[in-house]
Short mmCIF file of C-alpha atoms in Angstrom, two decimals:
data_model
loop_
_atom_site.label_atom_id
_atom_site.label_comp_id
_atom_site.label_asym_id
_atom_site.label_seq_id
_atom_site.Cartn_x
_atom_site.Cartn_y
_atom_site.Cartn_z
CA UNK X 588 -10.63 23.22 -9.07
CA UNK X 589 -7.75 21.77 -6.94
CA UNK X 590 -4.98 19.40 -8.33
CA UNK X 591 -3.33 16.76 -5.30
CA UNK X 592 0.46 18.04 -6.70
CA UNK X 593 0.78 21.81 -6.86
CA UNK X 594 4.18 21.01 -8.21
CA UNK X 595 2.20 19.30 -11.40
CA UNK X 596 0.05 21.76 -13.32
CA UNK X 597 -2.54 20.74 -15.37
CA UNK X 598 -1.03 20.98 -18.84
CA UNK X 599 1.92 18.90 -17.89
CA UNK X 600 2.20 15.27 -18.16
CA UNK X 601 1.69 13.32 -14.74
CA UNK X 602 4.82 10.45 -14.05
CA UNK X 603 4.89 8.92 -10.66
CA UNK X 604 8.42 9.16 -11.16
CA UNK X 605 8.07 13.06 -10.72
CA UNK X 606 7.30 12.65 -6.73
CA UNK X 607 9.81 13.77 -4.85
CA UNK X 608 11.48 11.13 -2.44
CA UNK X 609 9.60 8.02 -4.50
CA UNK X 610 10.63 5.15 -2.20
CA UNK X 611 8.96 2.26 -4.27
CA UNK X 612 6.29 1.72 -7.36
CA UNK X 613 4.46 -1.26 -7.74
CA UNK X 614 2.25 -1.22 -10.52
CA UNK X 615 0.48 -4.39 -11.15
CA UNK X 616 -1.42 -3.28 -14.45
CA UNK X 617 2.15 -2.77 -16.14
CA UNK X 618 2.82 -6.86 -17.26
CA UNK X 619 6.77 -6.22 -17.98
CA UNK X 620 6.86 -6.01 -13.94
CA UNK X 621 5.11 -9.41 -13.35
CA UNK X 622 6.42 -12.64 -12.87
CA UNK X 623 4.05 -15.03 -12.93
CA UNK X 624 3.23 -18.94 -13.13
CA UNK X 625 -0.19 -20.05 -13.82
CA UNK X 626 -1.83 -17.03 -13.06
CA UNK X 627 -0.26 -16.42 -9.62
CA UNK X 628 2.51 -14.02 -8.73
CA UNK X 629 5.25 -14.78 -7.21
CA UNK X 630 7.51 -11.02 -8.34
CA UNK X 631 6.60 -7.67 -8.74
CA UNK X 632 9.68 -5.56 -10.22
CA UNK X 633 9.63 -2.08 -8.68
CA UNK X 634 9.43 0.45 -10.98
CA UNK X 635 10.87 3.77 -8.96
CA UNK X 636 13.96 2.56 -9.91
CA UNK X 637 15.75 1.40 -6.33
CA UNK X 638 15.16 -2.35 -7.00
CA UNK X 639 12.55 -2.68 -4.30
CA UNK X 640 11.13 -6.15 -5.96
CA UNK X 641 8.03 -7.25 -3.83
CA UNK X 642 8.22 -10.64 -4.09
CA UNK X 643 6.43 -14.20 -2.63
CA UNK X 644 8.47 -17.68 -2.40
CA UNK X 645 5.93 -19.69 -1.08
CA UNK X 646 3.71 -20.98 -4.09
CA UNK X 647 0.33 -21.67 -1.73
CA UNK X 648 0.75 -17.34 -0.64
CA UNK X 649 0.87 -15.81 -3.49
CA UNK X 650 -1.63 -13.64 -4.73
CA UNK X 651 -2.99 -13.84 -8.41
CA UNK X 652 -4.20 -12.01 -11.41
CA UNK X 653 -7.37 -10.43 -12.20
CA UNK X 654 -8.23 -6.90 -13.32
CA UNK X 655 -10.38 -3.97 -12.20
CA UNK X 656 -11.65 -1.18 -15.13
CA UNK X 657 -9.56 -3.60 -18.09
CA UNK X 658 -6.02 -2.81 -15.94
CA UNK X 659 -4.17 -5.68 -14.88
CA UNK X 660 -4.65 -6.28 -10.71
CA UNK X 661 -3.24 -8.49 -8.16
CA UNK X 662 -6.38 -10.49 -6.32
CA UNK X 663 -5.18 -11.84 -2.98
CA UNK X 664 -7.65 -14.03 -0.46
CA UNK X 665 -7.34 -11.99 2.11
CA UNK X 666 -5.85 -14.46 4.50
CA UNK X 667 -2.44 -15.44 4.08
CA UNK X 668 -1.69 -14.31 0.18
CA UNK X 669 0.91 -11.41 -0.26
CA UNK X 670 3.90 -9.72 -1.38
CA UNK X 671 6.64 -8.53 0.31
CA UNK X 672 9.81 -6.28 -0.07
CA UNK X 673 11.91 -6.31 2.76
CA UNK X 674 14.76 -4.14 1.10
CA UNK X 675 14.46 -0.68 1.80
CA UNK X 676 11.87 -1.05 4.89
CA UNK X 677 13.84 0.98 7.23
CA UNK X 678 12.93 3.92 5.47
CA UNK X 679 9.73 3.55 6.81
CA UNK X 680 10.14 2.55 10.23
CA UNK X 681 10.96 4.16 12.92
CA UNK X 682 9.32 7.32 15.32
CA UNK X 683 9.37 9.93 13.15
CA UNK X 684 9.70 8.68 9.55
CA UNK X 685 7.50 10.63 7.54
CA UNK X 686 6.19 9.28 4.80
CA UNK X 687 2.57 9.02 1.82
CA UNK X 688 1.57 5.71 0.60
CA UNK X 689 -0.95 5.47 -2.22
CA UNK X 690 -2.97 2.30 -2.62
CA UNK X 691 -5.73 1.80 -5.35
CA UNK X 692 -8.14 -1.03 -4.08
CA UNK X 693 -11.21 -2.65 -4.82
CA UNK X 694 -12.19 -4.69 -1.47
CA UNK X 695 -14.11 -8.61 -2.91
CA UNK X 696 -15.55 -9.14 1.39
CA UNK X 697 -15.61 -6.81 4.28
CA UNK X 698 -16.14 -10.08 6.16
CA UNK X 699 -12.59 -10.31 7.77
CA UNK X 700 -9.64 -7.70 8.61
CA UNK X 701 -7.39 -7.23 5.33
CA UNK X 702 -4.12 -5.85 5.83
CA UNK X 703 -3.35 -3.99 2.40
CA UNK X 704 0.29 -2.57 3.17
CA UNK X 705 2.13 -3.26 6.42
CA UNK X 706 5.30 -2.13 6.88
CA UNK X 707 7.16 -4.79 9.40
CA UNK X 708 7.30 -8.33 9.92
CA UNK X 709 4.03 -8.51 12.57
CA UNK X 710 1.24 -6.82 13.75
CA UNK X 711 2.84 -7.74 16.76
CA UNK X 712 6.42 -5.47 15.80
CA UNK X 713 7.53 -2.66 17.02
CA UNK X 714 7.80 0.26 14.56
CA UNK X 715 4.81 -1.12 12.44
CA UNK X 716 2.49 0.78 10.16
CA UNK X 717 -0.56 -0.59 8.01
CA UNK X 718 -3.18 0.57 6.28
CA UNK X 719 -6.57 -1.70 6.32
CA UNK X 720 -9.53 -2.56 6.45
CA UNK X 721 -10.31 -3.41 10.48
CA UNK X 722 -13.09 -6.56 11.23
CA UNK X 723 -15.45 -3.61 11.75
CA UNK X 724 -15.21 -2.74 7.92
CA UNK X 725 -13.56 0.69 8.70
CA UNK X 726 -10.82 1.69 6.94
CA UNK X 727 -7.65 2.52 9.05
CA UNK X 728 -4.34 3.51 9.07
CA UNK X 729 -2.68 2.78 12.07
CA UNK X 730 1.19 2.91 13.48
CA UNK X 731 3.30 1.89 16.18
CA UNK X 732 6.79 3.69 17.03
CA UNK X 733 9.59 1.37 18.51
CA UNK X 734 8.84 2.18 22.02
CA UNK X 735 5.22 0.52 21.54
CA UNK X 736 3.52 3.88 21.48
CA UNK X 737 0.42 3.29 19.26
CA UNK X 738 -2.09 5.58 17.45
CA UNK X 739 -4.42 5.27 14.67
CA UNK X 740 -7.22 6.87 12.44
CA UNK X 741 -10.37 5.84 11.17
CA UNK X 742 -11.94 7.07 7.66
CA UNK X 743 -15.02 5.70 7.62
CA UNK X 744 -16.91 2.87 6.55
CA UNK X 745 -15.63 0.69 3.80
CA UNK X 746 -17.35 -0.13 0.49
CA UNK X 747 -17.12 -3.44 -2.25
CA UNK X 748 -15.91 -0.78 -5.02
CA UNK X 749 -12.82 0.64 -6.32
CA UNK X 750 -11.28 3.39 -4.26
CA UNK X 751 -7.76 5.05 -3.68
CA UNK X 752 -6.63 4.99 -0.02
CA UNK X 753 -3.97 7.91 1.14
CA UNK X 754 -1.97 6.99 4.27
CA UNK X 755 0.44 10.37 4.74
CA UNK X 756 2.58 10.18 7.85
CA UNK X 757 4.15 13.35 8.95
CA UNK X 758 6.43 12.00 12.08
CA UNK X 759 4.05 12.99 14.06
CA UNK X 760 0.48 12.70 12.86
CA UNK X 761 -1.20 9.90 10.72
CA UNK X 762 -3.62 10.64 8.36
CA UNK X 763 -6.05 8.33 5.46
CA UNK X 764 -8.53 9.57 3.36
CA UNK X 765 -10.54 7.44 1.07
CA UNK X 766 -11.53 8.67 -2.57
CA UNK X 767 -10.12 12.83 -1.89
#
């Protein structure tokens, strides 16, 4: 049997916390970090602890709440409903700026692209990474460094059921896995 953190045996108690260079937690299923009107979000408090709140002002984008295995979920339409956190987005972008980005997911249609993290302001920017789900129903991650300089990888075909997507950028080399 493997474990994902050799720095985490199995008889010690998992925190996210633990990881070494956390960045940002959002953890929708943990209500004191919601702030919400009529079901729809408009804050998500970050809970690493550097104040990263994701956050929506426009009442028509925000996503709202549902839940997945009886654990509180944000639900967005996947066309214009998000949450953003532009604080602390430099650490991410850039050439070389390695980084691992967990997201737990449970795609409602494959029947249009779905951007699930981005980090930037466009598609269109320059750095930009994202991890998605492309119009062919593959998931992706894919970057861009600020000189334009794009590459991406594919990890299959996606599913309507829950999964865990890893994204782990080294600097150099992107890498997703779905479910391992």
């Amino acid at each position: 049997m493997t474990f994902p953190f050799p720095f985490c045996p199995p008889s010690a108690a998992f925190s996210v916390l633990s990881l070494p260079g956390l960045n940002r937690w959002h953890d929708p299923s943990d209500a004191a970090t919601i702030t919400e009107s009529g079901g729809d979000v408009s804050d998500m408090a970050d809970k690493s602890g550097n104040g990263y709140t994701a956050s929506q002002a426009t009442s028509t984008r925000r996503p709202s709440l549902g839940t997945i295995n009886s654990l509180q979920t944000l639900v967005h339409d996947g066309v214009d409903e998000f949450l953003h956190s532009v604080a602390g987005m430099t650490d991410f972008q850039g050439i070389d700026k390695p980084h691992t980005l967990f997201v737990v997911c449970e795609p409602s249609s494959l029947a249009a692209a779905i951007n699930m993290v981005a980090f930037n302001s466009s598609s269109t920017a320059n750095p930009y990474h994202a991890c998605l789900i492309t119009l062919t129903s593959t998931w992706q991650s894919a970057r861009r460094d600020t000189a334009g300089t794009s590459d991406s990888q594919d990890a299959g075909l996606a599913t309507l059921a829950p999964h865990i997507v890893t994204q782990v950028f080294t600097g150099t080399t992107i890498t997703v896995r779905v479910d391992g």
